[in-house]
CSV table of C-alpha atoms and ligand atoms in Angstrom, one decimal:
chain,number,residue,atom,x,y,z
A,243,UNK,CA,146.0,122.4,71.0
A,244,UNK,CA,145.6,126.1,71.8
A,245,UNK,CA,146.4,127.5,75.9
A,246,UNK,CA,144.0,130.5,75.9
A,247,UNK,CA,145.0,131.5,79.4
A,248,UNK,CA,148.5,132.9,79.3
A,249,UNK,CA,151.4,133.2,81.3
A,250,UNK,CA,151.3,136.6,83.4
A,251,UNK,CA,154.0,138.7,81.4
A,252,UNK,CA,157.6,139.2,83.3
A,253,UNK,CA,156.9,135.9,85.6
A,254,UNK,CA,160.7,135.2,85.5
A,255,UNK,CA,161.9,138.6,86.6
A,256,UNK,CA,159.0,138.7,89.5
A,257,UNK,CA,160.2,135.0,90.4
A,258,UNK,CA,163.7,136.1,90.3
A,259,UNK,CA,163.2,138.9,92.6
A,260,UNK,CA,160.8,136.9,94.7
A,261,UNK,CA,163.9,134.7,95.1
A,262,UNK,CA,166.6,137.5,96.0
A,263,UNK,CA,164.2,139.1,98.3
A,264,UNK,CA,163.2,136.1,100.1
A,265,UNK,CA,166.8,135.0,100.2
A,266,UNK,CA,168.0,138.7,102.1
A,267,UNK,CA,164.7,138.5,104.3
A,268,UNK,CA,165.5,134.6,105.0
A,269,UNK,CA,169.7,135.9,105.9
A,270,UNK,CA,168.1,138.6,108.6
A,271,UNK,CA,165.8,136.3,110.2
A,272,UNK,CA,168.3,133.6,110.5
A,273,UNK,CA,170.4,136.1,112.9
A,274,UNK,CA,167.3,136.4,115.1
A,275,UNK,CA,165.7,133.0,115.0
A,276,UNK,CA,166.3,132.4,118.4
A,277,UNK,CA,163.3,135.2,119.2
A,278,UNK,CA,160.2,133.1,119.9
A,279,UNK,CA,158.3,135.6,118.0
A,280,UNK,CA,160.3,135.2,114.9
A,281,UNK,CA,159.9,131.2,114.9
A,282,UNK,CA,156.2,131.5,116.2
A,283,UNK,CA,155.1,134.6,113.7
A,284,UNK,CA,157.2,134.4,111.0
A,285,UNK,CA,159.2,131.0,110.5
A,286,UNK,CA,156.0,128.9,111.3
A,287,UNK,CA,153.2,131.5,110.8
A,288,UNK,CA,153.3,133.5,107.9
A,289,UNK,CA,156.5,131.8,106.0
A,290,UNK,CA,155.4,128.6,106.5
A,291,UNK,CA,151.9,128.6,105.4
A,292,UNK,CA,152.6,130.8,102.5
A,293,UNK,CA,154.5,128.6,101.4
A,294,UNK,CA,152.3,125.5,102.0
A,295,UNK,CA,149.4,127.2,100.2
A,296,UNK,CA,151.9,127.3,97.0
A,297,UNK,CA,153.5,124.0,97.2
A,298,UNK,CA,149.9,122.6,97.9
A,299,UNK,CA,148.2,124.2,94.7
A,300,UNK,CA,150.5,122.8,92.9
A,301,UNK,CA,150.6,119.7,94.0
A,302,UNK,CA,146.8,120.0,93.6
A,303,UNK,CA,147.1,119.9,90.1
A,304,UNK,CA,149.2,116.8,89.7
A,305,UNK,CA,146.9,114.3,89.5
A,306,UNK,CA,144.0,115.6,87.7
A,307,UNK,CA,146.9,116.8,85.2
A,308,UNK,CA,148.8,113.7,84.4
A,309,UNK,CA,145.8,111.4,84.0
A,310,UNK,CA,143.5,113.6,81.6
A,311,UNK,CA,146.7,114.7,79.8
A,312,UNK,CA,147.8,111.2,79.2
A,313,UNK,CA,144.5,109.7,78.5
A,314,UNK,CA,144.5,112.5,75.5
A,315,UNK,CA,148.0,112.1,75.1
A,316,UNK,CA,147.6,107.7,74.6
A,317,UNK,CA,144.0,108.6,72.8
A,318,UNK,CA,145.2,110.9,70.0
A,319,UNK,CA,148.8,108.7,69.1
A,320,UNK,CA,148.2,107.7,65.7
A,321,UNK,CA,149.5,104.6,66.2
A,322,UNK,CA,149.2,102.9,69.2
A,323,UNK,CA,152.2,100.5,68.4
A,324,UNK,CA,154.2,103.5,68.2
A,325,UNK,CA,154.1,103.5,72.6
A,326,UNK,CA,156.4,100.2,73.1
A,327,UNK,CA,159.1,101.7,71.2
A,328,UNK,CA,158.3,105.3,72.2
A,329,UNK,CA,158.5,104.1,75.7
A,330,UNK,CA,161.8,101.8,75.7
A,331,UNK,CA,163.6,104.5,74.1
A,332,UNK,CA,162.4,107.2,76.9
A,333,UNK,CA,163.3,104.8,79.5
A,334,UNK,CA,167.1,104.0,77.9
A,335,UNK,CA,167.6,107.1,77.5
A,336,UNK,CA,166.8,108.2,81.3
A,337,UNK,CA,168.5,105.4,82.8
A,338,UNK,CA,171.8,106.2,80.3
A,339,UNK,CA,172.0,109.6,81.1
A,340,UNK,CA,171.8,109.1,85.2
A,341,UNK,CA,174.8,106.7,84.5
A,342,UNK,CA,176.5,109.1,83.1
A,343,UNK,CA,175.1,112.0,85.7
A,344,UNK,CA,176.9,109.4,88.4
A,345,UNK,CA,180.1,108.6,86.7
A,346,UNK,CA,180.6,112.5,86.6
A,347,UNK,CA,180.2,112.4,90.2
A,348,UNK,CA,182.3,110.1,91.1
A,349,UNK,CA,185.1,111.2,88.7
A,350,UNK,CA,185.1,114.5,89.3
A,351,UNK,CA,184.5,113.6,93.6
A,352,UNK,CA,187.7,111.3,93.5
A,353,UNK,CA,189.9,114.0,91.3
A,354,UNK,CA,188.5,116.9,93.8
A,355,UNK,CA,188.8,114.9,97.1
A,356,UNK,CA,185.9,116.5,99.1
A,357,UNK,CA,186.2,114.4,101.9
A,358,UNK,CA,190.1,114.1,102.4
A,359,UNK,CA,191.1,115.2,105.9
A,360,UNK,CA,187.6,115.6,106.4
A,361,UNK,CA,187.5,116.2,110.4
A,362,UNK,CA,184.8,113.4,111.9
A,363,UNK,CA,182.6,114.3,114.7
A,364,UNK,CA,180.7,112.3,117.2
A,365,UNK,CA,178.0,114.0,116.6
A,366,UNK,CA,177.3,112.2,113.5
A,367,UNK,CA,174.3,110.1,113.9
A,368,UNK,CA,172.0,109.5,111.3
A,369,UNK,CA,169.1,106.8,111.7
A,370,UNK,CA,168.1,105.9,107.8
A,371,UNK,CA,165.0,105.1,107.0
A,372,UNK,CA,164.5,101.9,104.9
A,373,UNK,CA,164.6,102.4,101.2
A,374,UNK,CA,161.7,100.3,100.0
A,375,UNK,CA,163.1,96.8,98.1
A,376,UNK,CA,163.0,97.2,94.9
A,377,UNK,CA,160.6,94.0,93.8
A,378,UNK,CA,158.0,95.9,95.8
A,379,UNK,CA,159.1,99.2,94.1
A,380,UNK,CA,158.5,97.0,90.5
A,381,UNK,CA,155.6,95.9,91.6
A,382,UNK,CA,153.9,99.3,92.8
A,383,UNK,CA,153.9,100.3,89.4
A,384,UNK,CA,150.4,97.7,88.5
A,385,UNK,CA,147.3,99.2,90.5
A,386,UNK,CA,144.6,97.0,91.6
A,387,UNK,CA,142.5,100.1,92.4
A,388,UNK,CA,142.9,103.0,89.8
A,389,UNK,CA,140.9,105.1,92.4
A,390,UNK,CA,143.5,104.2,95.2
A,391,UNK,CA,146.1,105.3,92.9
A,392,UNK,CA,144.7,108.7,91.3
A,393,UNK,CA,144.0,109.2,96.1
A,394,UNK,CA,147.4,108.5,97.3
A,395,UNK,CA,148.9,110.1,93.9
A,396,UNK,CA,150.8,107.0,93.0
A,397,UNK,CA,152.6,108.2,90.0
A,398,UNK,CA,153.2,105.1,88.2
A,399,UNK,CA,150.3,103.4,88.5
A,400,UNK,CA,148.2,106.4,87.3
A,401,UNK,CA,150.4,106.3,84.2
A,402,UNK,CA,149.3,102.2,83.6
A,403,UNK,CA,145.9,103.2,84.3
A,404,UNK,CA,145.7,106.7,82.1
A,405,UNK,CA,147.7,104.5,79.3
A,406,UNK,CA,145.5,102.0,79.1
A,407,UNK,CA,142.3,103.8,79.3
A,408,UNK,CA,143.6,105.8,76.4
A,409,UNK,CA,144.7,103.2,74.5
A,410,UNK,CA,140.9,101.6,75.0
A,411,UNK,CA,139.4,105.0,74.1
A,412,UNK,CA,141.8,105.0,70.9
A,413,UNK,CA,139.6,101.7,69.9
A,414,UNK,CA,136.4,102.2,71.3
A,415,UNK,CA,135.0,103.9,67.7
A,416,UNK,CA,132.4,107.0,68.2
A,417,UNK,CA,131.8,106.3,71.6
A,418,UNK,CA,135.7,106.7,72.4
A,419,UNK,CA,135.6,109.9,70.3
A,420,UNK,CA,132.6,111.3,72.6
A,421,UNK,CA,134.5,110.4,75.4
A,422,UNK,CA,137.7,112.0,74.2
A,423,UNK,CA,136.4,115.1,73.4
A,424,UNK,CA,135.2,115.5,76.6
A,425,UNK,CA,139.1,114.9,78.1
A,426,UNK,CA,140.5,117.2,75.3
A,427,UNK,CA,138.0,119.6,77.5
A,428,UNK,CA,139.1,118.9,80.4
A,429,UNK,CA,142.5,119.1,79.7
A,430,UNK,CA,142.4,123.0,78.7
A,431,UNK,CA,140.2,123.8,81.9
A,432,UNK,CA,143.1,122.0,83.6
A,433,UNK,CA,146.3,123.8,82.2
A,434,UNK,CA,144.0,127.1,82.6
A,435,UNK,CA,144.1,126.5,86.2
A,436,UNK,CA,148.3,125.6,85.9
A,437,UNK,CA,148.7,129.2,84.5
A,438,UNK,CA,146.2,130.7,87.5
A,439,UNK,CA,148.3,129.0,89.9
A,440,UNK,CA,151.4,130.6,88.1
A,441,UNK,CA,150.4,133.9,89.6
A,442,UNK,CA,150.8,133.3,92.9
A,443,UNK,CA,154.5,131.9,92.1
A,444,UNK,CA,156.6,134.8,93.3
A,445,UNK,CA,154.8,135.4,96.7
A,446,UNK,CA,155.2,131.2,97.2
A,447,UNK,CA,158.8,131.6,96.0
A,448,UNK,CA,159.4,134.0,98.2
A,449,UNK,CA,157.8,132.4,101.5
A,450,UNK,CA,160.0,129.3,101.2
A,451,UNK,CA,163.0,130.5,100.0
A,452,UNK,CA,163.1,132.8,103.0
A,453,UNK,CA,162.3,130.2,105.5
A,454,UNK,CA,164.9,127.9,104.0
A,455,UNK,CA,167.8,130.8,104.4
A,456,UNK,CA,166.4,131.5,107.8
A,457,UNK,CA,166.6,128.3,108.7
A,458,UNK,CA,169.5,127.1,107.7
A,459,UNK,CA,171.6,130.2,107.2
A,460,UNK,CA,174.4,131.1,104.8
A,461,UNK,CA,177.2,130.0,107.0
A,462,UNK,CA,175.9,126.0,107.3
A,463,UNK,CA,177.9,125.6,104.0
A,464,UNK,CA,181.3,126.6,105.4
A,465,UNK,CA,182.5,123.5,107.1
A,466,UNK,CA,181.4,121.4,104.1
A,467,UNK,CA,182.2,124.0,101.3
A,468,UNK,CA,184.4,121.5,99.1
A,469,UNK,CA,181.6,118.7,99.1
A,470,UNK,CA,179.0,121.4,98.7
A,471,UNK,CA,180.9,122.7,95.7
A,472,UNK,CA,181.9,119.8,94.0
A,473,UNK,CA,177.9,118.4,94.0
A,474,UNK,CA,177.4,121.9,92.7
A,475,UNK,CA,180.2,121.9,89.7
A,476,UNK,CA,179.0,118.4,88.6
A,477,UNK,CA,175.5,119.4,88.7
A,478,UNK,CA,176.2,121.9,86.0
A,479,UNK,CA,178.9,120.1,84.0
A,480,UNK,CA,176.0,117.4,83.6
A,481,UNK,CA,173.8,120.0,82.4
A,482,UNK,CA,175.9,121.8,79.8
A,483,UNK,CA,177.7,118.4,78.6
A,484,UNK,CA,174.8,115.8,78.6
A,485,UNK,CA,172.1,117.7,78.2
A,486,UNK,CA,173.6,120.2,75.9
A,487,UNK,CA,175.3,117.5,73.9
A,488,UNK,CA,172.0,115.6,73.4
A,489,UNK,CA,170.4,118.4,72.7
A,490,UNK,CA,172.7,119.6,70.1
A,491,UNK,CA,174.0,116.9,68.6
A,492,UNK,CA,171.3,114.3,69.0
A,493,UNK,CA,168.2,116.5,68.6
A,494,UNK,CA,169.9,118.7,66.3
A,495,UNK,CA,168.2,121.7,68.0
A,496,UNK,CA,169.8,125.0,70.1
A,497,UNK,CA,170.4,123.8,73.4
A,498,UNK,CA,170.5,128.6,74.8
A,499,UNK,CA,166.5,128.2,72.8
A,500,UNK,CA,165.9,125.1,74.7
A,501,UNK,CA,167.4,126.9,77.9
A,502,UNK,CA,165.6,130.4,77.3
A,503,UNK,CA,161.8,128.5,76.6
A,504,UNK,CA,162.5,126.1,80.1
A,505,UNK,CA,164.5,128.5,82.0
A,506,UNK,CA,161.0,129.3,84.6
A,507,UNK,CA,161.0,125.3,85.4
A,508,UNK,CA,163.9,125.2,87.1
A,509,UNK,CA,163.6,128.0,89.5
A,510,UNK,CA,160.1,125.9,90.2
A,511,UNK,CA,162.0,123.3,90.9
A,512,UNK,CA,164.8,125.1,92.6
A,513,UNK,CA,162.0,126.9,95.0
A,514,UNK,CA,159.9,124.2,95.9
A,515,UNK,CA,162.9,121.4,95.8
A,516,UNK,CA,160.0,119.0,94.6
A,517,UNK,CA,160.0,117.7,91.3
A,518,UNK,CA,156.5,116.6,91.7
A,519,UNK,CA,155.1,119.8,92.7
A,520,UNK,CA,156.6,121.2,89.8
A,521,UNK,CA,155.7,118.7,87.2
A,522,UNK,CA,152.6,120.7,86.1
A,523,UNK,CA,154.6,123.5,85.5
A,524,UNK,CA,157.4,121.6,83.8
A,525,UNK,CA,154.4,120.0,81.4
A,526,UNK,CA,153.0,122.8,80.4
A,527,UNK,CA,156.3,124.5,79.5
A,528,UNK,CA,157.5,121.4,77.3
A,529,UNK,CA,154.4,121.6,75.2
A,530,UNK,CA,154.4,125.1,74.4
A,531,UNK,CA,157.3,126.2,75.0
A,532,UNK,CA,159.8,123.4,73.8
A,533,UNK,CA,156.9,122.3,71.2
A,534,UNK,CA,156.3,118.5,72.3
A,535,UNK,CA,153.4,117.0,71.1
A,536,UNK,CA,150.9,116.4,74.5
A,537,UNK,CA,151.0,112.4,73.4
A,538,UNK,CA,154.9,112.3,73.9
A,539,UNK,CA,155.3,114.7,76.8
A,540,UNK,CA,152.1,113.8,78.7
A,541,UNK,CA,153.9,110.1,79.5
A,542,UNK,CA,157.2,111.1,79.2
A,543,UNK,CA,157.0,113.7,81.8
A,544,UNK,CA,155.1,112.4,84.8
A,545,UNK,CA,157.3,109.2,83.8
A,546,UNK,CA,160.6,111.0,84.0
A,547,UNK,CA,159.3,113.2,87.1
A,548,UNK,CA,158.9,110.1,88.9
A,549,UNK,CA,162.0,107.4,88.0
A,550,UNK,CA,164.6,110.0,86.1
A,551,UNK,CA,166.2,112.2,88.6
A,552,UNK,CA,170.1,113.1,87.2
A,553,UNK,CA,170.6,115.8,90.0
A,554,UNK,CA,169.8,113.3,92.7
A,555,UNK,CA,172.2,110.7,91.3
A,556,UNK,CA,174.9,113.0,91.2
A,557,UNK,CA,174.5,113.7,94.9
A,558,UNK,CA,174.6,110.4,95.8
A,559,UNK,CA,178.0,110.1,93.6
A,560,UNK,CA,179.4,112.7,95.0
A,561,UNK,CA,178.1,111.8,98.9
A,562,UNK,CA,179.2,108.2,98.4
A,563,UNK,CA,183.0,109.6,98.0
A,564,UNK,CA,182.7,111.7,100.5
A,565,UNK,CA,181.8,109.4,103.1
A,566,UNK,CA,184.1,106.8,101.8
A,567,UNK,CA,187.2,109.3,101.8
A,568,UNK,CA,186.0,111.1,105.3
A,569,UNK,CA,185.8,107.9,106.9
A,570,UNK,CA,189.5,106.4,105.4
A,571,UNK,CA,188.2,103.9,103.1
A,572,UNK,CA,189.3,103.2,99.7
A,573,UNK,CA,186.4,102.3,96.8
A,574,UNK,CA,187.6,99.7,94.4
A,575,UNK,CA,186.5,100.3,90.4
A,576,UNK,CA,184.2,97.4,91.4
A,577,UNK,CA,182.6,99.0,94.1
A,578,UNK,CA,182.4,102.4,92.2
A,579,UNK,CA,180.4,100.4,89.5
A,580,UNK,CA,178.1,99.3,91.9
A,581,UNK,CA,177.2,102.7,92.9
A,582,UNK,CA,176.9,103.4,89.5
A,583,UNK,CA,174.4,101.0,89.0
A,584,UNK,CA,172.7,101.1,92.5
A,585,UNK,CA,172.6,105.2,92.8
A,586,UNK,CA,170.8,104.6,88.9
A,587,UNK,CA,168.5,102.5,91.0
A,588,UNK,CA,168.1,104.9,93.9
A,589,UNK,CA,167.1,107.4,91.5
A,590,UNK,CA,164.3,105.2,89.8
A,591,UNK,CA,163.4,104.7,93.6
A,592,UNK,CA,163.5,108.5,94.6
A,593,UNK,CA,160.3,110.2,95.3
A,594,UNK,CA,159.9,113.4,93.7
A,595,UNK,CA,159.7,115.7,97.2
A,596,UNK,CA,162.3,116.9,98.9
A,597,UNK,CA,164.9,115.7,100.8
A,598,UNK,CA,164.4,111.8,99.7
A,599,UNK,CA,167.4,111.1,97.6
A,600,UNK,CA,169.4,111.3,100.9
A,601,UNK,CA,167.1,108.5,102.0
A,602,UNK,CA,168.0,106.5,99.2
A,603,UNK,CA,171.5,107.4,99.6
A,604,UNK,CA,171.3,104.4,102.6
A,605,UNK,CA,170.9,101.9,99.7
A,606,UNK,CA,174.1,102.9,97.9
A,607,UNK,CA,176.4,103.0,100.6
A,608,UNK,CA,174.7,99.9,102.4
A,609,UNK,CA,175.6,97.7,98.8
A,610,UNK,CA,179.6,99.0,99.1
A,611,UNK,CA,179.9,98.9,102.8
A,612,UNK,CA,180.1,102.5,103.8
A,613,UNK,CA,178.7,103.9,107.3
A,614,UNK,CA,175.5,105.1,107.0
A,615,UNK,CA,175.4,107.2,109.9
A,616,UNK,CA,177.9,108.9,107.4
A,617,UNK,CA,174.9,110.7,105.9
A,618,UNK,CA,174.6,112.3,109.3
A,619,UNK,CA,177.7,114.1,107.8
A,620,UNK,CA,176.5,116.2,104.9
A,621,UNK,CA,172.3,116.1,106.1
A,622,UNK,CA,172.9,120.1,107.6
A,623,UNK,CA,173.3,121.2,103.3
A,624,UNK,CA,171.3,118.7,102.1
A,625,UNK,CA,168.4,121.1,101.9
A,626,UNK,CA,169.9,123.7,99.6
A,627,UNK,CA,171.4,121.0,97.5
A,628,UNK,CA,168.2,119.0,97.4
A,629,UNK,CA,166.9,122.7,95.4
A,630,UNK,CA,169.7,122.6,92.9
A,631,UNK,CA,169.5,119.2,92.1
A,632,UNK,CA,165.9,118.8,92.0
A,633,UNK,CA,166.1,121.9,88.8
A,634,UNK,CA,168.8,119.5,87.7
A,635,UNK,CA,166.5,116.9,87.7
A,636,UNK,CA,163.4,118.2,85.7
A,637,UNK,CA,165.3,120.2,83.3
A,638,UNK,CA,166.9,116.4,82.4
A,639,UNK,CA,163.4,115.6,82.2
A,640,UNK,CA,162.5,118.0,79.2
A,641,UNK,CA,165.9,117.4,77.6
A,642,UNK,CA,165.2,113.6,77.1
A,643,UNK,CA,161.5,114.4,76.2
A,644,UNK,CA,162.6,117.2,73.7
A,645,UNK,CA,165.1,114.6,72.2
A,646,UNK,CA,162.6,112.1,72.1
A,647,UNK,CA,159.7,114.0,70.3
A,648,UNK,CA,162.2,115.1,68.2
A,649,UNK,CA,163.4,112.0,66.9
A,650,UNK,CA,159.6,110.3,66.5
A,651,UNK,CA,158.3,113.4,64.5
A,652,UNK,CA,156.4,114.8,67.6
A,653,UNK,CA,158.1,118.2,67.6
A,654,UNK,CA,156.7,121.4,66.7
A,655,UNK,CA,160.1,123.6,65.4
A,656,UNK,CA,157.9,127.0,65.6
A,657,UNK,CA,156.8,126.4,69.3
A,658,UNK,CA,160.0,125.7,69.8
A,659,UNK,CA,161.1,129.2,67.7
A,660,UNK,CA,158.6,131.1,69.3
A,661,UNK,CA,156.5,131.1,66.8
A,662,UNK,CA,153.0,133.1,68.8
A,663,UNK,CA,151.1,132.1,65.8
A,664,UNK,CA,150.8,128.4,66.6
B,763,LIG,N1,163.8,116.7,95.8
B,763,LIG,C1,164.1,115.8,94.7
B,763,LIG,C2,163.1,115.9,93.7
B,763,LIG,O1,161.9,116.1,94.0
B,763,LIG,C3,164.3,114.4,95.2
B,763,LIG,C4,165.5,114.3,96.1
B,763,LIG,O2,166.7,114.3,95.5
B,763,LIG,O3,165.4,114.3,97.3
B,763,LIG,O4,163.3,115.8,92.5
């Protein structure tokens, strides 16, 4: 499938210098965000909706995106049978590698001691909301109303629906074929309008960058400098290790090539700390950039967008030490398997928008008896690490999805070279 629309030329160095720039302008402002001018003007006028119009077109794409591309995607699989197995290996492989993303965190949290000595304050009150229960969060995935779900952008459920709509096209002889061609259509008008949006990407980037340095300022890391660093080092030992490893030794492909073709999704992710937002971009990158057939990646993406999130795991590993060490309490190897297996839950449970993994994060330390006004504790960096570890979270995303196209014969080795010819 050919993208005639392409990617403005030097979109990572303008998005990298969006990034700086915003980050300086965001470091000024934040020494005169008390000036009601600054907040009324500039934090909430111009910065703020700037941003919004970004984060907004993007998200504008989601929906139409992931159903025609997985309608196409389920349509055009040349055997149908091949989804089941395509599927449980996708979803092993998600589930294994946020295991491991949490055992890292809690390994390298109890070596490292973040929260040792760790000075408690009154001041730390933090009302959790309810995590959903997770029978309602299995059950959310079946939709009653496929219109309902494509509205309120129910991820899941437009993935059941898109699935099995393509799979009926797939069967439905000339008529599905009429019908398909007409989504094949669709789908190129769509991923068009993903690379128009791509053009705007440095001034959004730089809008909410600088309103998140304004905001928050440099120096809210200081006091929590150890637990901010330790979430950080994990969140790149995961990367290089697992996703290296898999990439290297289980795809058998270069894991720099797979970095230099994804490297724009992650400052995506990083800027707009929403995996979901990104998820257009991050789609259109894996098929022709990493050279995954649209049938694999088109479910294997939204999919992963939705239930695999690595980076958010490893915050909650990490988080759930910290707590338990600033507040005196010891975790027993049994309790530290529970959050293994909980926080792999949390993450399945995790919307992808920011700042919802620390939400989840009541759910771990509620199941091994932690405070959770602990959370109060660590919510002031939360926002810049929520950015980190949402590009954390759709790079492990593509890295399953490259390993799994790979494997099933879906994988296109000159995309993935380069190759401008294909
Ligand atoms: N912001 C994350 C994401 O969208 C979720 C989270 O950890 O809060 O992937």
């Amino acid at each position: 499938m050919s993208i005639k629309a392409k990617k403005p030329r030097g979109l990572t160095a303008k998005i990298l210098m969006a990034m700086a720039l915003g980050l300086s302008v965001g470091v000024v402002f934040n020494q005169l965000n008390t000036l009601s001018w600054v907040q009324d003007y500039i934090l909430n006028g111009l910065l703020y909706v700037g941003g919004q119009i970004f984060i907004s077109s993007l998200k504008l794409m989601v929906v139409p995106l992931v159903f025609v591309s997985l309608v196409c995607g389920t349509a055009s699989l040349d055997d149908i049978s091949k989804l089941g197995r395509v599927g449980g290996k996708t979803l092993a492989i998600y589930l294994a590698t946020t295991a491991i993303a949490i055992s890292l965190a809690l390994i390298v949290a109890a070596i490292i001691q973040p929260g040792s000595g760790f000075n408690l304050t009154a001041e730390a009150t933090f009302q959790a909301k309810e995590a959903p229960p997770l029978v309602e969060t299995f059950l959310d995935i079946f939709p009653s109303n496929p219109f309902q779900a494509l509205a309120e952008a129910k991820m899941l459920q437009i993935i059941v629906f898109a699935g099995f709509f393509g799979i009926a096209l797939a069967f439905s002889g000339a008529h599905g074929k009429r019908v398909l061609n007409i989504f094949n259509d669709l789908n190129e008008v769509i991923m068009k309008m993903v690379m128009l949006i791509m053009h705007i990407a440095p001034y959004g980037v730089f809008c909410l960058i600088a309103k998140v340095f304004a905001e928050q300022g440099i120096l809210a890391i200081l006091p929590l400098g150890k637990y901010f660093f330790v979430v950080l080092l994990v969140l790149v030992v995961h990367v290089v290790l697992t996703y290296g490893g898999l990439i290297k030794y289980m795809a058998r492909l270069s894991p720099m090539e797979f970095l230099r073709n994804f490297k724009d999704v992650p400052i995506f992710a990083f800027s707009t700390a929403s995996s979901g937002a990104t998820l257009p971009v991050t789609l259109e990158a894996v098929e022709h950039k990493l050279g995954v057939d649209n049938s694999i990646a088109s479910f294997t993406i939204p999919l992963g967008a939705t239930i695999n999130m690595d980076g958010t795991a490893i915050m909650q590993g990490v988080a759930t030490l910290f707590i338990a060490q600033a507040y005196g309490q010891d975790l027993s190897l049994m309790s530290m398997l529970t959050v293994v297996v909980t926080a792999t839950l949390a993450s399945v449970g995790t919307a992808a928008v920011p700042g919802v993994g620390l939400i989840t994060l009541a759910m771990v330390l509620r199941q091994v008896n932690l405070p959770v006004e602990g959370i109060g504790l660590i919510i002031g960096v939360d926002r810049l690490l929520d950015m980190a570890r949402t590009a954390v979270n759709v790079t492990g995303d593509a890295a399953v999805t490259l390993y799994v196209a790979k494997s099933e014969g879906y994988f296109n080795q000159k995309i993935f070279d380069g190759d401008q010819s294909t």
